[in-house]
PDB file of C-alpha atoms in Angstrom:
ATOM      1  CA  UNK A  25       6.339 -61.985 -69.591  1.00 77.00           C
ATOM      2  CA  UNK A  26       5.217 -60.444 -66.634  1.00 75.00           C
ATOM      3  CA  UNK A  27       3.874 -62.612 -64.379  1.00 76.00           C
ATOM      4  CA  UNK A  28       2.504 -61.115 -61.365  1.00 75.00           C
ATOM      5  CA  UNK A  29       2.155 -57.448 -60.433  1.00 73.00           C
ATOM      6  CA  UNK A  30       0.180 -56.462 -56.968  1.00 67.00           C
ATOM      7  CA  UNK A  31       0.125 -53.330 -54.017  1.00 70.00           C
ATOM      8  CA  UNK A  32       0.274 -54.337 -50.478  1.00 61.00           C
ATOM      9  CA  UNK A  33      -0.813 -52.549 -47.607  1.00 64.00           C
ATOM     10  CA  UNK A  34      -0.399 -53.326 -44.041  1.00 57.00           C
ATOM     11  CA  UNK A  35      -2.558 -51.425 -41.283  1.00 60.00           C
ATOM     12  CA  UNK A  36      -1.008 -52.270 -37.982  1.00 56.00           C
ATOM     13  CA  UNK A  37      -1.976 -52.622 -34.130  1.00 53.00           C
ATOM     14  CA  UNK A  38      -1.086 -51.001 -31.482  1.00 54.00           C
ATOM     15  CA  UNK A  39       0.590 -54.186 -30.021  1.00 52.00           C
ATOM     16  CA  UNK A  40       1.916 -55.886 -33.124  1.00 54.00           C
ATOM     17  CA  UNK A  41       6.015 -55.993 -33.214  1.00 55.00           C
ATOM     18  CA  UNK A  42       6.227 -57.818 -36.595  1.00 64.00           C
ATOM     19  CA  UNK A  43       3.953 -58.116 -39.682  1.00 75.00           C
ATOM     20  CA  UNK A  44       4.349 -60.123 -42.368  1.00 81.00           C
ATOM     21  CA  UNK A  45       3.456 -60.887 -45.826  1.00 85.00           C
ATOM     22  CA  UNK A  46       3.505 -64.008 -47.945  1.00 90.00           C
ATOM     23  CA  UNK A  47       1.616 -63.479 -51.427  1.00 91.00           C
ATOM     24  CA  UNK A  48       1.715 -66.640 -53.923  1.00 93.00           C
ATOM     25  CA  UNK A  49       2.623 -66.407 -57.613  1.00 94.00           C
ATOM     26  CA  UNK A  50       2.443 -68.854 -60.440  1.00 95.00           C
ATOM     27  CA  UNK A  51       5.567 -69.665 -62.761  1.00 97.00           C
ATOM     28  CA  UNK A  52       4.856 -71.480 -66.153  1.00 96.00           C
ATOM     29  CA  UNK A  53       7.059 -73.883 -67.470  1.00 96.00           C
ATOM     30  CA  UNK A  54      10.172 -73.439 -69.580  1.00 95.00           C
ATOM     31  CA  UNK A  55      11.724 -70.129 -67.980  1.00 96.00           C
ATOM     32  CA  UNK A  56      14.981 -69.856 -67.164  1.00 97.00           C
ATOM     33  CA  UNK A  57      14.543 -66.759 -65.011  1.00 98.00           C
ATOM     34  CA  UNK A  58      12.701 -64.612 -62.441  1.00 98.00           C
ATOM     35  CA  UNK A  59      13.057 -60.568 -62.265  1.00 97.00           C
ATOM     36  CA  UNK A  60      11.564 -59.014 -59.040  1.00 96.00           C
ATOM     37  CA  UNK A  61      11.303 -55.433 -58.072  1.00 94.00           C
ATOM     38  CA  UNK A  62       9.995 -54.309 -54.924  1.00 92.00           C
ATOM     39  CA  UNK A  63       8.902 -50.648 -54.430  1.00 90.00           C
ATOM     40  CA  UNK A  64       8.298 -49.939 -50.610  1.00 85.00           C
ATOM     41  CA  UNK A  65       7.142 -46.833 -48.421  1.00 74.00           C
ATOM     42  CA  UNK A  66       8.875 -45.006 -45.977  1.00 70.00           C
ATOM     43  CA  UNK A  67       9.179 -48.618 -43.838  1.00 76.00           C
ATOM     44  CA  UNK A  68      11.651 -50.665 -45.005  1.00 82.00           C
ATOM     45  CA  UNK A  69      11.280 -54.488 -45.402  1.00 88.00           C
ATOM     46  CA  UNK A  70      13.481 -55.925 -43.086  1.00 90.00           C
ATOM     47  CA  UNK A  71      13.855 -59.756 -44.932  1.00 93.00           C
ATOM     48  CA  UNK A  72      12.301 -60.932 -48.249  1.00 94.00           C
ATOM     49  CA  UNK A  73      12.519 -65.050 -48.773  1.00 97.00           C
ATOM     50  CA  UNK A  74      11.488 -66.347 -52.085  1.00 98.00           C
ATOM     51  CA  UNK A  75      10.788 -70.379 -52.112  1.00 98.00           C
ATOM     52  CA  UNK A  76      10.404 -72.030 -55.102  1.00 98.00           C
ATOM     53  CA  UNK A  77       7.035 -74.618 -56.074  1.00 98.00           C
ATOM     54  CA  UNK A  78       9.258 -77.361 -54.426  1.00 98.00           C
ATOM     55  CA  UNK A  79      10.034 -75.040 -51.329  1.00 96.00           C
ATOM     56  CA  UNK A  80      13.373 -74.438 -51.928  1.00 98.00           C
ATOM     57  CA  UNK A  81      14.832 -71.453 -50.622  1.00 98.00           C
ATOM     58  CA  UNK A  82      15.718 -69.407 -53.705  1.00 99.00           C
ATOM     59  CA  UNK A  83      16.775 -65.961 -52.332  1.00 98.00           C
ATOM     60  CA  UNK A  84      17.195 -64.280 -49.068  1.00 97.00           C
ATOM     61  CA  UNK A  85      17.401 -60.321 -48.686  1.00 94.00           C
ATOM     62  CA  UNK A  86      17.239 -57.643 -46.110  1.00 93.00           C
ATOM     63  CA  UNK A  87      17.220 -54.194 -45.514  1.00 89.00           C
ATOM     64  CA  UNK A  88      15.197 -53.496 -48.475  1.00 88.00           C
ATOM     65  CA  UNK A  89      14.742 -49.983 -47.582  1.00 85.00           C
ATOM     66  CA  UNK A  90      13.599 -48.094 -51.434  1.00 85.00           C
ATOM     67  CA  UNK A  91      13.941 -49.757 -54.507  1.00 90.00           C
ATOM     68  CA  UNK A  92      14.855 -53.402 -55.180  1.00 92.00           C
ATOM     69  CA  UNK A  93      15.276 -55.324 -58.026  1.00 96.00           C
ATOM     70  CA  UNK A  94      17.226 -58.831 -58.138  1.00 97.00           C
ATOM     71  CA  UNK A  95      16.918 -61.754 -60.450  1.00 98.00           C
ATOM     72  CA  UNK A  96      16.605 -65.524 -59.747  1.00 98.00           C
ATOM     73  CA  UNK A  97      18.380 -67.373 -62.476  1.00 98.00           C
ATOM     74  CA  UNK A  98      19.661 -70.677 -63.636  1.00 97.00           C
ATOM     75  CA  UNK A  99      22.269 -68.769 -64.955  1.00 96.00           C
ATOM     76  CA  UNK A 100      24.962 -67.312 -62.444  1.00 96.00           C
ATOM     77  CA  UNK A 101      26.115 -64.491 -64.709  1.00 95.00           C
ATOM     78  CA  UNK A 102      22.709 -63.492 -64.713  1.00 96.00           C
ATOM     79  CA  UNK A 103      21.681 -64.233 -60.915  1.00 97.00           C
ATOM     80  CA  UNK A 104      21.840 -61.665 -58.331  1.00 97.00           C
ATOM     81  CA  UNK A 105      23.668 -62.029 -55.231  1.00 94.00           C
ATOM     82  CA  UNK A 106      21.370 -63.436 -52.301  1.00 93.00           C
ATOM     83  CA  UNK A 107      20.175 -65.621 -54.864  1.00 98.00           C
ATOM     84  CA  UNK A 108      20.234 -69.476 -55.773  1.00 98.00           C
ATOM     85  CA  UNK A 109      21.158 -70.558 -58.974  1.00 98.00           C
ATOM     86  CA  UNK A 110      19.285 -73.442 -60.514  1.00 98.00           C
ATOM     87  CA  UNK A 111      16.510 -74.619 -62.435  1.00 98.00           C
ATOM     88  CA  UNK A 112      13.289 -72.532 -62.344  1.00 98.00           C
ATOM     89  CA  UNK A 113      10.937 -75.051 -61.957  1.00 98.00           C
ATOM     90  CA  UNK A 114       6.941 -74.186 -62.637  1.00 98.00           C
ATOM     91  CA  UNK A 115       4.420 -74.434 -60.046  1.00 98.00           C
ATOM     92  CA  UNK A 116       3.416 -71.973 -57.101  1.00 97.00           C
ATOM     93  CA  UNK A 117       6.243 -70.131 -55.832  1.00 97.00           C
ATOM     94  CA  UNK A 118       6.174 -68.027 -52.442  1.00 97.00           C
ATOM     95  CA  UNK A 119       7.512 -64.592 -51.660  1.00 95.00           C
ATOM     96  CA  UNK A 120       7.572 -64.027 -47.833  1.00 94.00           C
ATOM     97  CA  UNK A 121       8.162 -60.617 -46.338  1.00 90.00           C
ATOM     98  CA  UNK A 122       9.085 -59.270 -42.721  1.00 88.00           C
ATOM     99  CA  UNK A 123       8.154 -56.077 -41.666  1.00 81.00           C
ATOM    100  CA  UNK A 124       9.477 -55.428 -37.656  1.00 65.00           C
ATOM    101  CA  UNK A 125       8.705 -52.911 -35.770  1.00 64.00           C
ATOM    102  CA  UNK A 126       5.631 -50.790 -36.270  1.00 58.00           C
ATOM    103  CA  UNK A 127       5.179 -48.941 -39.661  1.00 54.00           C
ATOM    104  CA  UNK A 128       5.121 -45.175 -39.608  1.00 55.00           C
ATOM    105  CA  UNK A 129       1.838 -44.074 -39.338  1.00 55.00           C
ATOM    106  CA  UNK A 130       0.686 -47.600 -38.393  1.00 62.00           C
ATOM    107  CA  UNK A 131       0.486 -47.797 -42.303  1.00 68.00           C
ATOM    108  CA  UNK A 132       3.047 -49.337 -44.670  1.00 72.00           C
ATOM    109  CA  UNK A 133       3.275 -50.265 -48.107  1.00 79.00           C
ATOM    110  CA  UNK A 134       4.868 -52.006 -51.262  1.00 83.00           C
ATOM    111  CA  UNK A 135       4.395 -52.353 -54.768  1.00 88.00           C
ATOM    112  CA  UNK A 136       6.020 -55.393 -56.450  1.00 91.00           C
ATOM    113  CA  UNK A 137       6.220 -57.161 -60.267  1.00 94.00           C
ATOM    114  CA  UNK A 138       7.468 -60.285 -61.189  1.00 94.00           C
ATOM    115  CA  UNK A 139       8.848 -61.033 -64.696  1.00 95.00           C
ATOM    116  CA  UNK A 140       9.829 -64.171 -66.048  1.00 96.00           C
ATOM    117  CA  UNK A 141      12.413 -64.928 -68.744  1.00 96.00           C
ATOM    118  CA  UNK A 142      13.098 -67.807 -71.087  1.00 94.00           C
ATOM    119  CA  UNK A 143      16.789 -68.938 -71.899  1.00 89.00           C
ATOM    120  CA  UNK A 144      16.618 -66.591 -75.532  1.00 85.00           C
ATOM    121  CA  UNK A 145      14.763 -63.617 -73.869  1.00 85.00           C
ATOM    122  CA  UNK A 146      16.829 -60.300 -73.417  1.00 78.00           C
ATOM    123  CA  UNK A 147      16.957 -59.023 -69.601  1.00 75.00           C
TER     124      UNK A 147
END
């Protein structure tokens, strides 16, 4: 089920040296696990964190630079590396993103869905 799907654009200043991002999603109850992908412009992301509602740290990635796709999981055969296996508890989760440096253009952009999964879904 897909749970979130959203565009983000960043315009930046003359004098900013970082940006980031931190968009909120909601997980239901009774999934098992999270698919992201991440589609970004010519700027690459430099470090995604994902927290969970009970702000755990749930994955930690950089140099996402084109296309990403990883998958939180309670399931370690299923998780990706950079991930944290364990329950996926329901609630608000938050997906933070650093941008350094100043985006081409001063513009810079990123697509991303989330999907969850319960434990009898296909991924």
């Amino acid at each position: 089920m897909q749970l979130s799907e959203k565009e983000i654009e960043i315009v930046a200043h003359e004098a900013v040296a970082t940006s980031f991002v931190i968009e909120r999603f909601d997980v239901p109850e009774q999934l098992s696990s999270l698919m992201f992908r991440l589609d970004v412009s010519d700027h690459p992301i430099d470090i995604a964190l994902i927290y969970d509602s009970q702000y755990n740290l749930r994955a930690e990635l950089t140099g996402i630079s084109s296309k990403k796709r990883f998958i939180i999981s309670e399931d370690e055969m299923i998780a990706s590396n950079g991930t944290k296996v364990g329950t996926i508890p329901a609630g608000e989760w938050l997906m933070a993103l650093q941008i350094a440096g100043k985006p081409q253009d001063k513009h810079w952009a990123c697509r991303y869905t989330i999907e969850g999964f319960r434990s009898d879904d296909i991924i």
